[in-house]
PDB file of N, CA and C in Angstrom:
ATOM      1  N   UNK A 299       6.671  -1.852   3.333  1.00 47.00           N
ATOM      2  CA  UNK A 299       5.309  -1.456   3.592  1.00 47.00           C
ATOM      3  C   UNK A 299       5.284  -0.703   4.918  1.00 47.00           C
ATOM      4  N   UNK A 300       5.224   0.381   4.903  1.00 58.00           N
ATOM      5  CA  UNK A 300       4.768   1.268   6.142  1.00 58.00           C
ATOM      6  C   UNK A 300       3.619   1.307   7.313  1.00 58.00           C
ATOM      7  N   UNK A 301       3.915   1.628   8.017  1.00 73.00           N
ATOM      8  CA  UNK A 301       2.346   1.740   9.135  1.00 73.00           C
ATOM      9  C   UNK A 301       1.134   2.901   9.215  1.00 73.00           C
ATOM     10  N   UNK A 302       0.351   2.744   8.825  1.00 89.00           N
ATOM     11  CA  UNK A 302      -0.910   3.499   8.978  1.00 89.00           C
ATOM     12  C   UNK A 302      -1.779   3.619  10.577  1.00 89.00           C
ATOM     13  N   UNK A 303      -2.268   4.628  10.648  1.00 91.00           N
ATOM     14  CA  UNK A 303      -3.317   4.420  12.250  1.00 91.00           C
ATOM     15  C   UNK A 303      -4.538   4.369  11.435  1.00 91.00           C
ATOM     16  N   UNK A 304      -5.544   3.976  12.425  1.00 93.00           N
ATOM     17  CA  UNK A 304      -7.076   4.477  11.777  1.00 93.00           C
ATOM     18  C   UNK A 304      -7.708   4.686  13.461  1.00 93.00           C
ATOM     19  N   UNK A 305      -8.109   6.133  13.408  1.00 94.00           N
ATOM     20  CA  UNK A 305      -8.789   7.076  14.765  1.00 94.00           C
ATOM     21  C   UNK A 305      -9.825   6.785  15.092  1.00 94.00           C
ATOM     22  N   UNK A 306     -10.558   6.676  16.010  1.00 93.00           N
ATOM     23  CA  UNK A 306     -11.852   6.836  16.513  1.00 93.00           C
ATOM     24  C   UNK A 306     -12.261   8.098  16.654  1.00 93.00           C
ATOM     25  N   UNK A 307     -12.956   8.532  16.692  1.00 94.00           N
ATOM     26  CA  UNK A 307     -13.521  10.138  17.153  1.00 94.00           C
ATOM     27  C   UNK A 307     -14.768   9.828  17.870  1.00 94.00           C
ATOM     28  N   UNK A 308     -15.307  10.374  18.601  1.00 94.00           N
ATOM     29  CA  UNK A 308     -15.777  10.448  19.567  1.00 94.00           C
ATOM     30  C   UNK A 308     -16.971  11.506  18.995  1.00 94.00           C
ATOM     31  N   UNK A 309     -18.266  10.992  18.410  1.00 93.00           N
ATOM     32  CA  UNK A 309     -19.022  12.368  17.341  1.00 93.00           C
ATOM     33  C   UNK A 309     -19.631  12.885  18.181  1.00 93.00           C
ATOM     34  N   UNK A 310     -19.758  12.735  19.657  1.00 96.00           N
ATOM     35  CA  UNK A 310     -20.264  14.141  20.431  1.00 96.00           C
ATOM     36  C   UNK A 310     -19.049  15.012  20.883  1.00 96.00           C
ATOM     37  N   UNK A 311     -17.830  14.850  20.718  1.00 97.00           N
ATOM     38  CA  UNK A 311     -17.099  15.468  21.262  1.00 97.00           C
ATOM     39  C   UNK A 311     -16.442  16.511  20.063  1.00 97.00           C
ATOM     40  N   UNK A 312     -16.089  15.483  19.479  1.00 97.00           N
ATOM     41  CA  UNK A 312     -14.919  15.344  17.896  1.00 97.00           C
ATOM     42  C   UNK A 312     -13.968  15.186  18.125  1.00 97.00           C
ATOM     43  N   UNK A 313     -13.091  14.545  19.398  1.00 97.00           N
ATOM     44  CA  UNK A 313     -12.182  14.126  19.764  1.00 97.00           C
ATOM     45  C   UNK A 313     -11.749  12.543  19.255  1.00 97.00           C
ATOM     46  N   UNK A 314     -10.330  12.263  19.586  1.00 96.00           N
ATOM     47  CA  UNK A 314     -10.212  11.053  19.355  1.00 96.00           C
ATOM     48  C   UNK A 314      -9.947  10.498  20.410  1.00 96.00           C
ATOM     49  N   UNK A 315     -10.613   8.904  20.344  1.00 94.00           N
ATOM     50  CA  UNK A 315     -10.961   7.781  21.860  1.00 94.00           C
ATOM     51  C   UNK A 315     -10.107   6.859  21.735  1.00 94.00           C
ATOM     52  N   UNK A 316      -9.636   6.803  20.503  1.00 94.00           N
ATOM     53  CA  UNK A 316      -8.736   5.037  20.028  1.00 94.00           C
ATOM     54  C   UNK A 316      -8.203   5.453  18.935  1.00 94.00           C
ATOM     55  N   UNK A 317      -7.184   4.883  19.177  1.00 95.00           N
ATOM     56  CA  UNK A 317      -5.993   5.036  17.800  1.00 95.00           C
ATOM     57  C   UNK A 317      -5.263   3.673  17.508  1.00 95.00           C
ATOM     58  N   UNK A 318      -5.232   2.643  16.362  1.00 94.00           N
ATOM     59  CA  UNK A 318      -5.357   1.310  16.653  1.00 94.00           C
ATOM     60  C   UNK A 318      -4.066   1.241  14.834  1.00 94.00           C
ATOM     61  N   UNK A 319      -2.754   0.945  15.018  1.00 94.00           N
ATOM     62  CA  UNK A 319      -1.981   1.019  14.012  1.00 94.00           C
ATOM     63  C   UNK A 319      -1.943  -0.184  13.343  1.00 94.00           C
ATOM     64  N   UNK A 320      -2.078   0.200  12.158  1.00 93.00           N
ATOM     65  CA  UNK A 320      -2.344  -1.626  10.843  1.00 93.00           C
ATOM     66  C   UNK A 320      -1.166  -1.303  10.020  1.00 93.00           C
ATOM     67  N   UNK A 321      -0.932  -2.234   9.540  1.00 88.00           N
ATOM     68  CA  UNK A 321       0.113  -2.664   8.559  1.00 88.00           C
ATOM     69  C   UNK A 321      -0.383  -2.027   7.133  1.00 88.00           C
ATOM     70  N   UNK A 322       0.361  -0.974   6.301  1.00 87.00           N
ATOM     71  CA  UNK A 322      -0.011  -0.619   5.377  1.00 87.00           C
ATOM     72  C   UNK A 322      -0.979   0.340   4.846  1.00 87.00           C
ATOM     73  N   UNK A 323      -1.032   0.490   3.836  1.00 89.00           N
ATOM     74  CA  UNK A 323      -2.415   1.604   3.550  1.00 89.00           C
ATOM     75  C   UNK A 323      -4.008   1.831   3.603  1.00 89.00           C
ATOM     76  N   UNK A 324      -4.431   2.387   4.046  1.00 91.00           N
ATOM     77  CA  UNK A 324      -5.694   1.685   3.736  1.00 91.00           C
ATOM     78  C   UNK A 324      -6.208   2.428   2.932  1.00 91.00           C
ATOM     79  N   UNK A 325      -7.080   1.441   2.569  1.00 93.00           N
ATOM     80  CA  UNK A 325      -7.638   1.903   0.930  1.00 93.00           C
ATOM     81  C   UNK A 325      -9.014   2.151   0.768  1.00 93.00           C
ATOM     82  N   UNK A 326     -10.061   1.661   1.685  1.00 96.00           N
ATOM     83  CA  UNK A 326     -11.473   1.784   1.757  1.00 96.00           C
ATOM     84  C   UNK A 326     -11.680   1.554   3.241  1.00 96.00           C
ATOM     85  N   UNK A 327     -12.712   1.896   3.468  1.00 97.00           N
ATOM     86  CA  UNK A 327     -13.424   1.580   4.874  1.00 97.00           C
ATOM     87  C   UNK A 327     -14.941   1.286   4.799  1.00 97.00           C
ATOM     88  N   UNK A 328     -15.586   0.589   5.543  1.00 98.00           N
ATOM     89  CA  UNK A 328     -17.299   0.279   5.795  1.00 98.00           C
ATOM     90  C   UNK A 328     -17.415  -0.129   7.193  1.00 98.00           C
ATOM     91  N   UNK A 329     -18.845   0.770   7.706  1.00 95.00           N
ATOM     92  CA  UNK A 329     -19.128   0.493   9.291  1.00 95.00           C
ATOM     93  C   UNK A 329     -20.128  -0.483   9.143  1.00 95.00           C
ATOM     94  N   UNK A 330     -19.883  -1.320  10.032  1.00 93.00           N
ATOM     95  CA  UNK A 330     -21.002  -2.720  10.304  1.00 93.00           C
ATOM     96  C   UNK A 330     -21.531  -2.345  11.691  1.00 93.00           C
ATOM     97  N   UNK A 331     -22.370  -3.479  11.987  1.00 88.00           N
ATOM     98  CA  UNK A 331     -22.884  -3.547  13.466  1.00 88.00           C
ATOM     99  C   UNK A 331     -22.143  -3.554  14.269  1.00 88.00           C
ATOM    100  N   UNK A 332     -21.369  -4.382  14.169  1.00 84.00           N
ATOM    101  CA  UNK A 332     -20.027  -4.799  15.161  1.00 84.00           C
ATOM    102  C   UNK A 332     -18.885  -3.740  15.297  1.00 84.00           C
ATOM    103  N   UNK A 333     -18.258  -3.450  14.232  1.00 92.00           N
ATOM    104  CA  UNK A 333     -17.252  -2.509  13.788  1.00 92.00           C
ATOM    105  C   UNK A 333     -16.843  -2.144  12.608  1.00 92.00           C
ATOM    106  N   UNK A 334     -15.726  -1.934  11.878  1.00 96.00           N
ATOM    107  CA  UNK A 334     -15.005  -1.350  11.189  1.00 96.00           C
ATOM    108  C   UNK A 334     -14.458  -1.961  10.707  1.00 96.00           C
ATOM    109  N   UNK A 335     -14.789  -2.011   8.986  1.00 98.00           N
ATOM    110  CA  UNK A 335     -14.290  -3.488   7.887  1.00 98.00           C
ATOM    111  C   UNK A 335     -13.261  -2.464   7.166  1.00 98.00           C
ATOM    112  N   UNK A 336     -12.070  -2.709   7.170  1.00 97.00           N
ATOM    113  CA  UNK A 336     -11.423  -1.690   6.634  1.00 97.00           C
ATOM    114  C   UNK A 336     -10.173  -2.883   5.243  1.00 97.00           C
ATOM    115  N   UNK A 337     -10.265  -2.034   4.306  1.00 96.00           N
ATOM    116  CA  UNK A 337      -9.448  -2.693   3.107  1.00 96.00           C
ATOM    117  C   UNK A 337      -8.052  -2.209   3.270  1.00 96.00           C
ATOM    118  N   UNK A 338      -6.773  -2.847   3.253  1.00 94.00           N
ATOM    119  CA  UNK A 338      -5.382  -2.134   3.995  1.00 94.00           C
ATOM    120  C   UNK A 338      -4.540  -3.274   2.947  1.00 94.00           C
ATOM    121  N   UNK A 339      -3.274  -3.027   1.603  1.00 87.00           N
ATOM    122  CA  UNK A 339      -2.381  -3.972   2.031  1.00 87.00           C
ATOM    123  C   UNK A 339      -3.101  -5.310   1.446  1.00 87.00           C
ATOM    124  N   UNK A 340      -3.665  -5.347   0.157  1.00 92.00           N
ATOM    125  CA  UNK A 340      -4.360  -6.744   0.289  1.00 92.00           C
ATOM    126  C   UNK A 340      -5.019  -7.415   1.015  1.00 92.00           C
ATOM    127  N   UNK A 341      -5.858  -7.658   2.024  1.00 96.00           N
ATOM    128  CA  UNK A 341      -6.155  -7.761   3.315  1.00 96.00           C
ATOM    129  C   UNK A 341      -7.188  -7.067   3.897  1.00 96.00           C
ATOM    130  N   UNK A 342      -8.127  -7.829   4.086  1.00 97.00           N
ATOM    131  CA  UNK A 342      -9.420  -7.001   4.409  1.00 97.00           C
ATOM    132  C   UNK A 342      -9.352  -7.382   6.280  1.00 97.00           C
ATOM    133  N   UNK A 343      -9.868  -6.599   6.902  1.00 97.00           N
ATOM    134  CA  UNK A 343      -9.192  -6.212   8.443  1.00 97.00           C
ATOM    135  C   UNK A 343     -10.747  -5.991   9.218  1.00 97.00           C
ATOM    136  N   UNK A 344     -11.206  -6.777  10.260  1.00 97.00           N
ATOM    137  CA  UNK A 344     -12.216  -6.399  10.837  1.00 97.00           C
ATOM    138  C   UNK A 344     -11.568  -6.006  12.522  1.00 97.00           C
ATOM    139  N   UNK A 345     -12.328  -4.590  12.544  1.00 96.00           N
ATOM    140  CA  UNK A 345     -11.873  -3.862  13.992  1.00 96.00           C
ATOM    141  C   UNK A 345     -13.384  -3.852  14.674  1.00 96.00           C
ATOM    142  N   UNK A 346     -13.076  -4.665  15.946  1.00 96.00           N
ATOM    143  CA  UNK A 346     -14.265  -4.630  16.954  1.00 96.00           C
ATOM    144  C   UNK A 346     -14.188  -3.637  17.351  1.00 96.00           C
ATOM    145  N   UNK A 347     -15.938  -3.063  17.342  1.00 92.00           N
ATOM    146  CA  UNK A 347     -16.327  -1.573  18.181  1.00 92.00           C
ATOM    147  C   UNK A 347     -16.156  -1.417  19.432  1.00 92.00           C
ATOM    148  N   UNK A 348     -16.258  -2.672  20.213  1.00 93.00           N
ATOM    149  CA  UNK A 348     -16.141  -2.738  21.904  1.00 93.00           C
ATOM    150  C   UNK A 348     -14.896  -2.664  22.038  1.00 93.00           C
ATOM    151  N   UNK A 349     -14.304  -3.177  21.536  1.00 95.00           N
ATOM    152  CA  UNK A 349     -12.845  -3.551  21.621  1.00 95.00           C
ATOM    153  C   UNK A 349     -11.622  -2.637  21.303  1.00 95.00           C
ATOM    154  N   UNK A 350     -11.750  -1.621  20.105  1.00 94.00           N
ATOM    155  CA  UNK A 350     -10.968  -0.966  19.608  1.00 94.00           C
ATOM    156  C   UNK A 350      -9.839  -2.168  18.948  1.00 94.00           C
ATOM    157  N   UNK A 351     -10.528  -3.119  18.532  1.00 96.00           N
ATOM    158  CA  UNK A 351      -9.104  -3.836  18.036  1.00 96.00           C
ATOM    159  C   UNK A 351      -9.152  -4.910  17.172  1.00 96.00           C
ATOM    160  N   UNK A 352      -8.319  -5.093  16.537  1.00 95.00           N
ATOM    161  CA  UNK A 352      -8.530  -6.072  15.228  1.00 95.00           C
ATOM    162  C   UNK A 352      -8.938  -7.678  15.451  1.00 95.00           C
ATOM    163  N   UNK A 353     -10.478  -8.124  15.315  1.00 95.00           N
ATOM    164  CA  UNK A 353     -10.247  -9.438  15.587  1.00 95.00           C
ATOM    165  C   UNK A 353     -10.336 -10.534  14.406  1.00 95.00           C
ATOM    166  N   UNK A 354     -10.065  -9.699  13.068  1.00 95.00           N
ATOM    167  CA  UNK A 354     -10.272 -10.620  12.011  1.00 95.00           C
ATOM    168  C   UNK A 354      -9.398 -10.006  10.747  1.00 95.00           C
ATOM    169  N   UNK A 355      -8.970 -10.705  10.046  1.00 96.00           N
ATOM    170  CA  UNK A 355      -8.056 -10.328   9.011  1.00 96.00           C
ATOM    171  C   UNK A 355      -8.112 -11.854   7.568  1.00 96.00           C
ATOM    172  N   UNK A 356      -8.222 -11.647   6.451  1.00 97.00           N
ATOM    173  CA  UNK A 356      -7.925 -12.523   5.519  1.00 97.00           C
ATOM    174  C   UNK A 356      -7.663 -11.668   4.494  1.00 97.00           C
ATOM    175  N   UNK A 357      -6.676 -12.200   3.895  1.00 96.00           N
ATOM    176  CA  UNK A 357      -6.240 -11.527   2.573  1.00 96.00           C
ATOM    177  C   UNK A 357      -7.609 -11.669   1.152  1.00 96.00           C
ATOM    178  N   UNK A 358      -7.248 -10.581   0.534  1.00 96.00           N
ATOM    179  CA  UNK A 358      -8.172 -10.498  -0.622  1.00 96.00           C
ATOM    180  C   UNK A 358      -7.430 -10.206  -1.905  1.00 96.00           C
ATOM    181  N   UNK A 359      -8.352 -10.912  -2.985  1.00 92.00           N
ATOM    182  CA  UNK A 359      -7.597 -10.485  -4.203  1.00 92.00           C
ATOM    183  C   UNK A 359      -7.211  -9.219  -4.359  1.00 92.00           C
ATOM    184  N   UNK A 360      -6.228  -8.919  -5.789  1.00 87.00           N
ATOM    185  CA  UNK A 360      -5.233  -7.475  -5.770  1.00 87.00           C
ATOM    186  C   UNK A 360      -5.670  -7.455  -7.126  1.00 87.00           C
ATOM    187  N   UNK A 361      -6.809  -6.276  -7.638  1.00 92.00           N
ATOM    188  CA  UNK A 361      -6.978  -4.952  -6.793  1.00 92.00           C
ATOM    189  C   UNK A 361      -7.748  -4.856  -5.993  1.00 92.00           C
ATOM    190  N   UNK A 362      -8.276  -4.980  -5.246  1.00 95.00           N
ATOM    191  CA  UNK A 362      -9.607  -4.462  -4.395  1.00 95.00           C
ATOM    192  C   UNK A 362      -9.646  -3.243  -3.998  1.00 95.00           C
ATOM    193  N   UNK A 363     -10.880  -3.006  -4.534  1.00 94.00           N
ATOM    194  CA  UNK A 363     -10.776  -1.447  -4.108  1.00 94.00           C
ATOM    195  C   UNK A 363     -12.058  -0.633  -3.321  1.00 94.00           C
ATOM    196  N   UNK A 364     -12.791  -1.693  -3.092  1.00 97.00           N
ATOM    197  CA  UNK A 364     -13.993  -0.990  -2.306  1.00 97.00           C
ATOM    198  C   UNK A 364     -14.748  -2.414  -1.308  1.00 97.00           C
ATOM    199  N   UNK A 365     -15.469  -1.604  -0.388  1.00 98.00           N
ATOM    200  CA  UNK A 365     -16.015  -2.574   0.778  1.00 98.00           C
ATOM    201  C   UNK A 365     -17.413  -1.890   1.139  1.00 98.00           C
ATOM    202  N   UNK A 366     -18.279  -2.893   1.015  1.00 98.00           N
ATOM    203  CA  UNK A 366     -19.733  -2.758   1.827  1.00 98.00           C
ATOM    204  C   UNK A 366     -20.117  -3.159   2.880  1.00 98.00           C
ATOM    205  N   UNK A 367     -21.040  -3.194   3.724  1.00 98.00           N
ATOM    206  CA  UNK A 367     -21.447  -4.017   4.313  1.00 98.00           C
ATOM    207  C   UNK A 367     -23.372  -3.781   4.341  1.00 98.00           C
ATOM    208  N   UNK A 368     -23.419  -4.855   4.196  1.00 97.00           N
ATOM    209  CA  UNK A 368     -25.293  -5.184   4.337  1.00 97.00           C
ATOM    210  C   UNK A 368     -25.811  -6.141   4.331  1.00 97.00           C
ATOM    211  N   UNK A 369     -26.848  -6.810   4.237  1.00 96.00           N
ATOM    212  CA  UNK A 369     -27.523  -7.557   3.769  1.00 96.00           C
ATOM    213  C   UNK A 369     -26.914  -9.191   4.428  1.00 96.00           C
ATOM    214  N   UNK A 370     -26.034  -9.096   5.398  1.00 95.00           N
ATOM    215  CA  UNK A 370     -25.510 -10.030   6.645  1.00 95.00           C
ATOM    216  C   UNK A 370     -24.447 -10.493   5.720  1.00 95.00           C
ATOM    217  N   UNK A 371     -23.411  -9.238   5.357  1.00 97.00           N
ATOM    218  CA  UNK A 371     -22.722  -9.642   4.711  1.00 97.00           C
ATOM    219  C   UNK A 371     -21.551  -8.668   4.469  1.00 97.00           C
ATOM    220  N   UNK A 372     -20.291  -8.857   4.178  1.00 98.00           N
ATOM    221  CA  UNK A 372     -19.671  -7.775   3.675  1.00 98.00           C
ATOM    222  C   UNK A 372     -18.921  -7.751   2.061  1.00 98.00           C
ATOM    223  N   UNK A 373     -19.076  -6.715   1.560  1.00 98.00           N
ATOM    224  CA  UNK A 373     -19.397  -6.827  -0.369  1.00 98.00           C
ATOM    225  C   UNK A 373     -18.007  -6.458  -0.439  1.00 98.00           C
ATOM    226  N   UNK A 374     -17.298  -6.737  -1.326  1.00 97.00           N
ATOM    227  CA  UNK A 374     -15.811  -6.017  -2.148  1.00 97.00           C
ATOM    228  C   UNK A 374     -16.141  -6.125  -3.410  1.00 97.00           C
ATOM    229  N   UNK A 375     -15.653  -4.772  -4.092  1.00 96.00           N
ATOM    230  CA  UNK A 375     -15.675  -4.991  -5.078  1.00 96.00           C
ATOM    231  C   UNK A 375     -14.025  -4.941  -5.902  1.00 96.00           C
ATOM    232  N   UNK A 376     -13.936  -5.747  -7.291  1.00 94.00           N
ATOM    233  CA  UNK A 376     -12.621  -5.858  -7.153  1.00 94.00           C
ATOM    234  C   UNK A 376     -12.003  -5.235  -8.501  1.00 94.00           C
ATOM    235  N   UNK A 377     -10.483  -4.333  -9.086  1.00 92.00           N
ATOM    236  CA  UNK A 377     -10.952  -3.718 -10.125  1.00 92.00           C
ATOM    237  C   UNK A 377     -10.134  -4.644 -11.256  1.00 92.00           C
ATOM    238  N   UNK A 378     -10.176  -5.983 -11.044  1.00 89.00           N
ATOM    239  CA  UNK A 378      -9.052  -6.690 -12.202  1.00 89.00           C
ATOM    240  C   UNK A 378     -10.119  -6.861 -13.619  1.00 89.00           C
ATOM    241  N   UNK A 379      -9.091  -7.067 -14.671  1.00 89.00           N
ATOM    242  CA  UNK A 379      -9.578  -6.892 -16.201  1.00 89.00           C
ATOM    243  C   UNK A 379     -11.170  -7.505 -16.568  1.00 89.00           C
ATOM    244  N   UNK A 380     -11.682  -8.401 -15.266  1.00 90.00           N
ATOM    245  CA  UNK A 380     -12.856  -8.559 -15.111  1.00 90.00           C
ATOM    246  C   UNK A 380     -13.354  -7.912 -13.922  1.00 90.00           C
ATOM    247  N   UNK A 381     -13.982  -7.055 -13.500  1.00 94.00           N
ATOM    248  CA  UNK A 381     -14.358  -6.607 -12.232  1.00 94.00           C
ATOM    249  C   UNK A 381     -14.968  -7.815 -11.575  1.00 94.00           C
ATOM    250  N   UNK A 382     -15.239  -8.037 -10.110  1.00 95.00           N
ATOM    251  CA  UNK A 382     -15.912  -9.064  -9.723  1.00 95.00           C
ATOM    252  C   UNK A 382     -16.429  -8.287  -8.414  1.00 95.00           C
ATOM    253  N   UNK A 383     -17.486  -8.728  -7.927  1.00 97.00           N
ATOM    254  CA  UNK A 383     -18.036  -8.481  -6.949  1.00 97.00           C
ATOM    255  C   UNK A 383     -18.087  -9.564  -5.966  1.00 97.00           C
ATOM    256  N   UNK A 384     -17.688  -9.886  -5.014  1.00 97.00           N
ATOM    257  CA  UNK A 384     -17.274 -10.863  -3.924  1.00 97.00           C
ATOM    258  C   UNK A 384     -18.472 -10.869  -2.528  1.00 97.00           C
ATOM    259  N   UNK A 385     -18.587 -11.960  -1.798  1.00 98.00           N
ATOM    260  CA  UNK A 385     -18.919 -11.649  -0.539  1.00 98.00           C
ATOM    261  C   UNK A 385     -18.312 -12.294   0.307  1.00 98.00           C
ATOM    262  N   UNK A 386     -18.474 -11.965   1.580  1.00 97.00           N
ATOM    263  CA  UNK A 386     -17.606 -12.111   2.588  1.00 97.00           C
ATOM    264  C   UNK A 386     -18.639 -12.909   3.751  1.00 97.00           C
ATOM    265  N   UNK A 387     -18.390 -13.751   4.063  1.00 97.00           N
ATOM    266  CA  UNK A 387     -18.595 -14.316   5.684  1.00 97.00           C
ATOM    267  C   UNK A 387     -18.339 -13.522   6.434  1.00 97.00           C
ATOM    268  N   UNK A 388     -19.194 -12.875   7.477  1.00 95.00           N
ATOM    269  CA  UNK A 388     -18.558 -11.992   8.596  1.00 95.00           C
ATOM    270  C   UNK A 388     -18.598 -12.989   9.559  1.00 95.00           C
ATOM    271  N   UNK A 389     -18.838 -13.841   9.541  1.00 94.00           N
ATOM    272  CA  UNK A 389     -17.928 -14.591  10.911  1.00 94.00           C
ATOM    273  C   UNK A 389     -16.720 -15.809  10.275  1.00 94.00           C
ATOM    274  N   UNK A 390     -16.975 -16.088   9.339  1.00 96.00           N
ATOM    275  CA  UNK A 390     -15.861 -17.005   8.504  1.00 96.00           C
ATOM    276  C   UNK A 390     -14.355 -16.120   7.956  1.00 96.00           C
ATOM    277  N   UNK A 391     -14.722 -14.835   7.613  1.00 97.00           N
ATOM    278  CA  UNK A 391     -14.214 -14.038   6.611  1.00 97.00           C
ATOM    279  C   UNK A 391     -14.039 -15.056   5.271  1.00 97.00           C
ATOM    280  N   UNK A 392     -14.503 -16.098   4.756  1.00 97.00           N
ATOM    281  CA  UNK A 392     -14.972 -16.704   3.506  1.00 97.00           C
ATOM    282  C   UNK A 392     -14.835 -15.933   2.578  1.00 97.00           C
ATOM    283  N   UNK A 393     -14.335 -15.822   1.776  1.00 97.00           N
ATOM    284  CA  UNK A 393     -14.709 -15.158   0.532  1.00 97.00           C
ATOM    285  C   UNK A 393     -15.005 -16.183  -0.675  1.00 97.00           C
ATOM    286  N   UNK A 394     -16.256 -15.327  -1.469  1.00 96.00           N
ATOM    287  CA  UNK A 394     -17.596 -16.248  -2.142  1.00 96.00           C
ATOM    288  C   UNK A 394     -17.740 -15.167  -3.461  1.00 96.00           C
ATOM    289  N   UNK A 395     -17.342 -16.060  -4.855  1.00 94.00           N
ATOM    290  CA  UNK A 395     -17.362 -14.938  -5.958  1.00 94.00           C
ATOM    291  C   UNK A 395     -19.160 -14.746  -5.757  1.00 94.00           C
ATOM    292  N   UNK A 396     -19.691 -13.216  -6.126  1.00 95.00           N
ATOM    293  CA  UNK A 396     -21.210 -13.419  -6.208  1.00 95.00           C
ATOM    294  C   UNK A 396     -21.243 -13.076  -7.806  1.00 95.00           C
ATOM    295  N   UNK A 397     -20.793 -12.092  -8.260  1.00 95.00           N
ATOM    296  CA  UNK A 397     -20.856 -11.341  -9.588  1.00 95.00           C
ATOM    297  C   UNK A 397     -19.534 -11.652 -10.625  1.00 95.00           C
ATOM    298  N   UNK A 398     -19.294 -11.491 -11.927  1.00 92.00           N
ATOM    299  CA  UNK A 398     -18.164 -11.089 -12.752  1.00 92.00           C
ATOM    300  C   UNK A 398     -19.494  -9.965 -13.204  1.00 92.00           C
ATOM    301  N   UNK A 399     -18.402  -8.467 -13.661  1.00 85.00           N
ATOM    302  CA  UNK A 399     -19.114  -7.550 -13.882  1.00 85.00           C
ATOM    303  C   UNK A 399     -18.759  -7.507 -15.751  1.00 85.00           C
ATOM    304  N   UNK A 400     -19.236  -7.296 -16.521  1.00 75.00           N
ATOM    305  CA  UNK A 400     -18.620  -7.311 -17.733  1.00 75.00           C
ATOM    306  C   UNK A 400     -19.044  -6.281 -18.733  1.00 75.00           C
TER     307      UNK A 400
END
């Protein structure tokens, strides 16, 4: 499994401020209040905005292929022979089936 970066840019400038290297690919991304819920590698990855840096990580079912965040919460959705829609604890990282999609 290889190393990926994920950049900051800086949207008054368009420069980059932070460059912060994760384990693996990443596969989706969603901006929260806090920071940057990013899907990488099985493994859903929370990057603090103050911080530039990873302060949360729990693995997630395989496939996952998409990430929300809203509603004081962060959503995955997942693409196995049943789709499922999941939620997430953002301070637990918990994961909580909400949906089977059928």
């Amino acid at each position: 499994m290889g190393n990926s970066a994920v950049v900051r840019i800086d949207e008054r400038t368009d420069r980059p401020v932070a460059r912060l290297r994760i384990a693996g690919l990443p596969v989706a991304a969603a901006a929260g209040t806090r920071g940057l819920w990013l899907l990488a590698s099985h493994r859903l990855i929370r990057i603090d905005a103050s911080t530039n840096r990873i302060d949360g990580e729990t693995r997630v079912p395989s496939p996952t292929t998409s990430v929300a965040v809203g509603a004081g919460s962060v959503w995955l959705g997942t693409a196995e022979r049943v789709p499922r829609v999941l939620r997430v604890d953002p301070r637990t990282l918990e994961l909580h089936a909400f949906a089977r999609l059928l």
